[in-house]
Amino acid sequence: MPYINTKVNVKISREKEEVLKSRFGKAISIFPGKSENYLMLSFEDECNLYFGGKNNIGIAYIEVSLFGKADSASYDKMTAELTKIINEELGISPSAIYIKYEETEHWGWNGRNF
Amino acid sequence: MPYINTKVNVKISREKEEVLKSRFGKAISIFPGKSENYLMLSFEDECNLYFGGKNNIGIAYIEVSLFGKADSASYDKMTAELTKIINEELGISPSAIYIKYEETEHWGWNGRNF
Amino acid sequence: MPYINTKVNVKISREKEEVLKSRFGKAISIFPGKSENYLMLSFEDECNLYFGGKNNIGIAYIEVSLFGKADSASYDKMTAELTKIINEELGISPSAIYIKYEETEHWGWNGRNF
């Protein structure tokens, strides 16, 4: 039941979105027991973002929400992988990419909570 | 002071949004002491969502933010009710609806924190 | 590494967005050790928001995400300042402004976690 929300200030073409979707779907298995089957994704492009007071550079803000917790090693690997994907596919510098992790205790799916 | 953010990949008409607003306003009283009076809602339709690698089905992602905590029974009831509403009003299958709860300790309103 | 997401139901002109950006950049130093250099901002205007069942008033929902925690006094000051800025620049009443704070333990930047 992970969820990844991606906000960037550049344009994401439909083809590129498919590529990101597939690569995120593989990356999620960095977390033990997680797979693309239960991964939800949201992509928001051409957002009004600023970083360090500037908006004339490519910027990405990614939120990864998880039910429960993961270990630090998994978070480290995930940050490295997501940053690599965003950099390679959208040309955004790693120094302008934030990835925030949210651990939650209450998560509903199919009408019930886990 | 609850806040509910609804993201779906289908279209929500203005009339439908009003219906969702009213039903969410009633649902929030599942949490003891909460009412529509202090409920803030955000609706985002036609989002670029994927679930299980697919985007050719109706998908909904709902975030419910609360000041403090609620009991598990209330969360269970709320998940059942919100899923029912989204399914009935937008025709999205319960198996493609995620509801994430966020409990926060610091919340500002009217220039001050609770 | 703070991040501030601003959602309002009114229009934000480009000029106004620049003003908000600059004022938020100063406000962030209310938190010890934080500065505009590492502040990321997102502005979403003309959102479909409701408060207390109404959408015929100006409404603002602001999320402030921080790595780690801050003290209550800083949160209090920040709420006062952000509310003041939104009220002065966008004319939204403090009684229709929510500010939610999120404290997170895992945050990635530049390909690694803090």
Short mmCIF file of C-alpha atoms in Angstrom, two decimals:
data_model
loop_
_atom_site.label_atom_id
_atom_site.label_comp_id
_atom_site.label_asym_id
_atom_site.label_seq_id
_atom_site.Cartn_x
_atom_site.Cartn_y
_atom_site.Cartn_z
CA MET A 1 0.00 0.00 0.00
CA PRO A 2 2.62 2.59 -0.76
CA TYR A 3 1.77 5.85 -2.49
CA ILE A 4 4.19 8.12 -4.31
CA ASN A 5 3.28 11.66 -5.25
CA THR A 6 5.62 13.37 -7.71
CA LYS A 7 5.53 17.13 -8.24
CA VAL A 8 7.85 18.75 -10.76
CA ASN A 9 7.97 22.17 -12.39
CA VAL A 10 8.87 20.74 -15.81
CA LYS A 11 6.54 19.11 -18.35
CA ILE A 12 6.08 15.31 -18.24
CA SER A 13 4.95 13.85 -21.56
CA ARG A 14 2.56 10.88 -21.54
CA GLU A 15 5.38 8.63 -22.80
CA LYS A 16 7.73 9.85 -20.08
CA GLU A 17 5.04 9.34 -17.45
CA GLU A 18 4.73 5.70 -18.53
CA VAL A 19 8.49 5.28 -18.16
CA LEU A 20 8.48 6.86 -14.70
CA LYS A 21 5.53 4.68 -13.71
CA SER A 22 7.35 1.50 -14.73
CA ARG A 23 10.63 2.47 -13.07
CA PHE A 24 8.86 3.48 -9.83
CA GLY A 25 7.02 0.16 -9.98
CA LYS A 26 10.35 -1.64 -9.89
CA ALA A 27 11.92 0.67 -7.31
CA ILE A 28 9.16 0.04 -4.76
CA SER A 29 10.40 -3.52 -4.24
CA ILE A 30 13.38 -1.98 -2.40
CA PHE A 31 10.97 -2.08 0.55
CA PRO A 32 10.63 -5.69 1.74
CA GLY A 33 7.27 -7.16 0.79
CA LYS A 34 6.17 -4.26 -1.44
CA SER A 35 5.46 -4.55 -5.16
CA GLU A 36 3.93 -2.57 -8.00
CA ASN A 37 0.66 -4.49 -7.51
CA TYR A 38 -0.35 -2.30 -4.60
CA LEU A 39 1.53 0.86 -5.52
CA MET A 40 -0.48 4.00 -6.21
CA LEU A 41 1.17 6.87 -8.07
CA SER A 42 0.28 10.49 -8.73
CA PHE A 43 2.14 12.73 -11.16
CA GLU A 44 1.80 16.52 -11.16
CA ASP A 45 3.81 18.41 -13.75
CA GLU A 46 4.33 22.11 -14.50
CA CYS A 47 3.80 22.91 -10.80
CA ASN A 48 4.68 26.31 -9.40
CA LEU A 49 7.75 25.28 -7.39
CA TYR A 50 10.62 27.27 -5.92
CA PHE A 51 13.84 26.06 -4.38
CA GLY A 52 16.29 28.38 -2.64
CA GLY A 53 14.20 31.31 -3.87
CA LYS A 54 14.54 30.29 -7.55
CA ASN A 55 12.16 28.80 -10.09
CA ASN A 56 14.37 28.96 -13.19
CA ILE A 57 15.80 25.48 -12.61
CA GLY A 58 14.21 22.02 -12.73
CA ILE A 59 12.76 21.13 -9.31
CA ALA A 60 11.17 17.94 -7.98
CA TYR A 61 9.31 17.19 -4.75
CA ILE A 62 8.45 13.56 -4.09
CA GLU A 63 6.39 12.18 -1.21
CA VAL A 64 6.52 8.50 -0.42
CA SER A 65 3.78 7.31 1.97
CA LEU A 66 4.04 3.92 3.64
CA PHE A 67 1.81 1.95 5.94
CA GLY A 68 3.94 1.25 8.99
CA LYS A 69 7.70 1.75 8.96
CA ALA A 70 10.73 0.68 6.95
CA ASP A 71 14.38 0.41 7.93
CA SER A 72 16.89 3.18 7.25
CA ALA A 73 18.82 1.09 4.72
CA SER A 74 15.70 0.77 2.56
CA TYR A 75 15.03 4.49 2.76
CA ASP A 76 18.62 5.21 1.74
CA LYS A 77 18.40 2.89 -1.27
CA MET A 78 15.01 4.30 -2.26
CA THR A 79 16.27 7.89 -2.16
CA ALA A 80 19.25 6.97 -4.32
CA GLU A 81 17.05 5.14 -6.84
CA LEU A 82 14.24 7.71 -7.08
CA THR A 83 16.76 10.53 -7.45
CA LYS A 84 18.52 8.59 -10.24
CA ILE A 85 15.23 8.02 -12.07
CA ILE A 86 14.11 11.66 -11.86
CA ASN A 87 17.54 12.87 -12.91
CA GLU A 88 17.83 10.48 -15.85
CA GLU A 89 14.27 10.85 -17.16
CA LEU A 90 13.57 14.53 -16.49
CA GLY A 91 17.07 16.02 -16.34
CA ILE A 92 16.52 17.52 -12.89
CA SER A 93 19.67 17.94 -10.80
CA PRO A 94 19.83 15.75 -7.65
CA SER A 95 20.56 18.95 -5.71
CA ALA A 96 17.03 20.19 -6.54
CA ILE A 97 15.21 16.97 -5.61
CA TYR A 98 13.58 16.46 -2.21
CA ILE A 99 12.10 13.12 -1.18
CA LYS A 100 9.96 13.06 1.93
CA TYR A 101 8.87 9.83 3.60
CA GLU A 102 5.64 9.54 5.57
CA GLU A 103 4.99 6.59 7.84
CA THR A 104 1.35 6.12 8.79
CA GLU A 105 -0.43 3.78 11.15
CA HIS A 106 -3.89 3.96 9.62
CA TRP A 107 -4.47 3.12 6.00
CA GLY A 108 -7.68 2.07 4.29
CA TRP A 109 -8.10 -0.05 1.20
CA ASN A 110 -11.13 -1.81 -0.21
CA GLY A 111 -13.38 -0.40 2.49
CA ARG A 112 -11.30 -1.52 5.48
CA ASN A 113 -8.13 -0.53 7.30
CA PHE A 114 -4.98 -2.64 7.28
CA MET B 1 -9.93 20.93 12.31
CA PRO B 2 -9.91 17.97 10.02
CA TYR B 3 -8.86 18.28 6.39
CA ILE B 4 -9.71 15.83 3.61
CA ASN B 5 -7.91 15.90 0.27
CA THR B 6 -9.53 13.86 -2.50
CA LYS B 7 -7.64 13.00 -5.67
CA VAL B 8 -9.33 11.03 -8.43
CA ASN B 9 -8.51 10.35 -12.06
CA VAL B 10 -12.11 10.77 -13.19
CA LYS B 11 -14.01 14.01 -13.77
CA ILE B 12 -16.04 15.48 -10.86
CA SER B 13 -18.84 17.78 -12.02
CA ARG B 14 -19.70 20.82 -9.89
CA GLU B 15 -23.00 19.17 -8.89
CA LYS B 16 -21.20 15.98 -7.88
CA GLU B 17 -18.64 17.95 -5.91
CA GLU B 18 -21.45 19.54 -3.91
CA VAL B 19 -22.86 16.10 -3.15
CA LEU B 20 -19.45 14.79 -2.05
CA LYS B 21 -18.94 17.90 0.07
CA SER B 22 -22.25 17.37 1.87
CA ARG B 23 -21.71 13.66 2.44
CA PHE B 24 -18.14 14.19 3.70
CA GLY B 25 -19.52 16.89 6.00
CA LYS B 26 -21.80 14.31 7.59
CA ALA B 27 -19.17 11.54 7.64
CA ILE B 28 -16.71 13.63 9.64
CA SER B 29 -18.92 13.38 12.74
CA ILE B 30 -17.80 9.73 12.96
CA PHE B 31 -14.86 11.26 14.83
CA PRO B 32 -16.03 12.30 18.30
CA GLY B 33 -16.35 16.06 18.60
CA LYS B 34 -15.79 16.81 14.90
CA SER B 35 -18.33 18.46 12.64
CA GLU B 36 -18.59 20.03 9.20
CA ASN B 37 -18.19 23.48 10.77
CA TYR B 38 -14.43 23.07 10.99
CA LEU B 39 -13.89 20.67 8.12
CA MET B 40 -11.76 21.80 5.18
CA LEU B 41 -12.00 19.91 1.90
CA SER B 42 -9.98 19.88 -1.29
CA PHE B 43 -11.08 18.12 -4.48
CA GLU B 44 -8.68 17.36 -7.34
CA ASP B 45 -10.16 15.59 -10.36
CA GLU B 46 -8.67 14.26 -13.59
CA CYS B 47 -5.37 13.59 -11.78
CA ASN B 48 -2.68 11.46 -13.37
CA LEU B 49 -3.01 8.41 -11.12
CA TYR B 50 -1.85 4.82 -11.48
CA PHE B 51 -2.69 1.80 -9.38
CA GLY B 52 -0.98 -1.55 -9.84
CA GLY B 53 0.68 -0.15 -12.96
CA LYS B 54 -2.65 0.75 -14.60
CA ASN B 55 -4.47 4.00 -15.29
CA ASN B 56 -7.40 2.68 -17.33
CA ILE B 57 -9.60 2.22 -14.26
CA GLY B 58 -11.16 4.70 -11.83
CA ILE B 59 -8.72 5.43 -8.98
CA ALA B 60 -9.08 7.48 -5.79
CA TYR B 61 -6.54 8.61 -3.21
CA ILE B 62 -7.91 10.28 -0.09
CA GLU B 63 -5.91 11.87 2.72
CA VAL B 64 -7.60 12.60 6.02
CA SER B 65 -5.59 14.87 8.33
CA LEU B 66 -6.51 15.19 11.98
CA PHE B 67 -5.22 17.25 14.86
CA GLY B 68 -4.26 14.70 17.50
CA LYS B 69 -5.38 11.10 17.34
CA ALA B 70 -8.57 9.10 16.96
CA ASP B 71 -9.42 5.56 18.01
CA SER B 72 -9.18 2.61 15.62
CA ALA B 73 -12.93 2.04 15.62
CA SER B 74 -13.51 5.56 14.28
CA TYR B 75 -10.90 5.08 11.58
CA ASP B 76 -12.55 1.80 10.56
CA LYS B 77 -15.97 3.43 10.32
CA MET B 78 -14.57 6.38 8.42
CA THR B 79 -12.84 4.17 5.85
CA ALA B 80 -16.05 2.21 5.28
CA GLU B 81 -18.09 5.40 4.88
CA LEU B 82 -15.68 7.33 2.63
CA THR B 83 -15.21 4.27 0.41
CA LYS B 84 -18.98 3.91 0.13
CA ILE B 85 -19.41 7.57 -0.83
CA ILE B 86 -16.67 7.53 -3.49
CA ASN B 87 -17.98 4.27 -4.90
CA GLU B 88 -21.61 5.40 -5.01
CA GLU B 89 -20.98 8.91 -6.35
CA LEU B 90 -18.06 8.35 -8.71
CA GLY B 91 -18.38 4.66 -9.54
CA ILE B 92 -14.82 3.86 -8.44
CA SER B 93 -14.27 0.33 -7.19
CA PRO B 94 -13.40 -0.01 -3.47
CA SER B 95 -10.38 -2.06 -4.56
CA ALA B 96 -8.91 1.06 -6.23
CA ILE B 97 -9.49 3.44 -3.30
CA TYR B 98 -6.76 4.26 -0.77
CA ILE B 99 -7.46 6.31 2.34
CA LYS B 100 -4.48 7.54 4.31
CA TYR B 101 -4.83 9.06 7.79
CA GLU B 102 -2.39 11.62 9.13
CA GLU B 103 -2.29 12.53 12.80
CA THR B 104 -0.53 15.79 13.59
CA GLU B 105 0.41 17.52 16.80
CA HIS B 106 0.72 21.03 15.47
CA TRP B 107 -2.12 22.73 13.67
CA GLY B 108 -2.76 26.41 13.16
CA TRP B 109 -6.07 28.19 12.70
CA ASN B 110 -7.01 31.84 12.93
CA GLY B 111 -3.39 32.84 13.50
CA ARG B 112 -2.70 30.50 16.44
CA ASN B 113 -2.01 26.83 17.07
CA PHE B 114 -4.46 24.52 18.82
CA MET C 1 14.99 21.12 4.15
CA PRO C 2 11.59 22.53 4.88
CA TYR C 3 8.80 22.38 2.31
CA ILE C 4 5.70 24.55 2.27
CA ASN C 5 2.70 23.70 0.12
CA THR C 6 0.12 26.45 -0.27
CA LYS C 7 -3.35 25.73 -1.60
CA VAL C 8 -5.85 28.53 -2.03
CA ASN C 9 -9.15 28.88 -3.85
CA VAL C 10 -8.34 32.37 -5.12
CA LYS C 11 -6.11 33.34 -8.03
CA ILE C 12 -2.42 34.08 -7.33
CA SER C 13 -0.83 36.31 -9.97
CA ARG C 14 2.82 35.71 -10.89
CA GLU C 15 3.78 38.99 -9.19
CA LYS C 16 1.92 38.01 -6.03
CA GLU C 17 3.53 34.57 -6.08
CA GLU C 18 6.97 36.22 -6.10
CA VAL C 19 5.98 38.32 -3.10
CA LEU C 20 4.70 35.26 -1.20
CA LYS C 21 7.88 33.38 -2.11
CA SER C 22 10.08 36.15 -0.71
CA ARG C 23 8.06 36.57 2.47
CA PHE C 24 7.94 32.80 3.12
CA GLY C 25 11.70 32.75 2.51
CA LYS C 26 12.14 35.20 5.38
CA ALA C 27 9.54 33.54 7.63
CA ILE C 28 11.27 30.16 7.51
CA SER C 29 14.16 31.52 9.61
CA ILE C 30 11.73 31.48 12.56
CA PHE C 31 12.87 27.85 12.81
CA PRO C 32 16.41 27.80 14.26
CA GLY C 33 18.97 26.93 11.61
CA LYS C 34 16.58 27.10 8.65
CA SER C 35 16.91 29.56 5.77
CA GLU C 36 15.50 30.21 2.31
CA ASN C 37 18.52 28.44 0.77
CA TYR C 38 17.02 25.03 1.43
CA LEU C 39 13.35 25.93 1.39
CA MET C 40 11.15 24.36 -1.28
CA LEU C 41 7.78 25.92 -2.04
CA SER C 42 4.72 24.86 -4.01
CA PHE C 43 1.83 27.15 -4.84
CA GLU C 44 -1.55 25.88 -6.02
CA ASP C 45 -4.19 28.48 -6.78
CA GLU C 46 -7.84 28.27 -7.82
CA CYS C 47 -8.19 24.98 -5.95
CA ASN C 48 -11.60 23.49 -5.23
CA LEU C 49 -11.68 24.09 -1.49
CA TYR C 50 -14.52 24.13 1.04
CA PHE C 51 -14.51 25.25 4.64
CA GLY C 52 -17.45 24.73 6.94
CA GLY C 53 -19.45 23.56 3.93
CA LYS C 54 -18.85 26.82 1.98
CA ASN C 55 -16.72 27.75 -1.00
CA ASN C 56 -17.88 31.33 -1.52
CA ILE C 57 -15.15 32.74 0.74
CA GLY C 58 -11.36 32.88 0.38
CA ILE C 59 -9.82 29.71 1.84
CA ALA C 60 -6.19 28.66 2.38
CA TYR C 61 -4.63 25.35 3.37
CA ILE C 62 -0.90 25.38 4.10
CA GLU C 63 1.29 22.38 4.86
CA VAL C 64 4.70 22.91 6.39
CA SER C 65 6.94 19.83 6.32
CA LEU C 66 10.08 19.69 8.43
CA PHE C 67 12.86 17.19 8.86
CA GLY C 68 12.87 16.38 12.57
CA LYS C 69 11.01 18.49 15.09
CA ALA C 70 10.76 22.10 16.18
CA ASP C 71 9.69 23.65 19.48
CA SER C 72 6.16 24.87 20.14
CA ALA C 73 7.23 28.49 20.36
CA SER C 74 8.58 28.35 16.80
CA TYR C 75 5.38 26.74 15.52
CA ASP C 76 3.35 29.44 17.23
CA LYS C 77 5.41 32.22 15.66
CA MET C 78 5.30 30.54 12.26
CA THR C 79 1.51 30.21 12.33
CA ALA C 80 1.14 33.87 13.25
CA GLU C 81 3.52 34.97 10.48
CA LEU C 82 2.16 32.74 7.68
CA THR C 83 -1.40 33.72 8.54
CA LYS C 84 -0.41 37.39 8.43
CA ILE C 85 1.25 36.98 5.01
CA ILE C 86 -1.69 35.12 3.46
CA ASN C 87 -4.15 37.60 4.90
CA GLU C 88 -2.20 40.67 3.76
CA GLU C 89 -1.29 39.42 0.29
CA LEU C 90 -4.39 37.44 -0.68
CA GLY C 91 -7.07 39.00 1.52
CA ILE C 92 -8.09 35.67 3.05
CA SER C 93 -9.53 35.86 6.55
CA PRO C 94 -7.39 34.21 9.29
CA SER C 95 -10.52 32.27 10.29
CA ALA C 96 -10.40 30.44 6.92
CA ILE C 97 -6.67 29.58 7.04
CA TYR C 98 -5.41 26.19 8.24
CA ILE C 99 -1.71 25.49 8.70
CA LYS C 100 -0.68 21.89 9.24
CA TYR C 101 2.81 20.92 10.38
CA GLU C 102 4.38 17.59 9.46
CA GLU C 103 7.47 16.33 11.21
CA THR C 104 9.32 13.59 9.38
CA GLU C 105 12.29 11.43 10.25
CA HIS C 106 13.33 10.45 6.75
CA TRP C 107 14.13 13.05 4.13
CA GLY C 108 16.22 12.72 1.01
CA TRP C 109 18.17 15.41 -0.79
CA ASN C 110 20.85 15.19 -3.45
CA GLY C 111 20.52 11.41 -3.63
CA ARG C 112 20.95 10.69 0.11
CA ASN C 113 18.95 10.95 3.30
CA PHE C 114 19.71 13.44 6.04
#
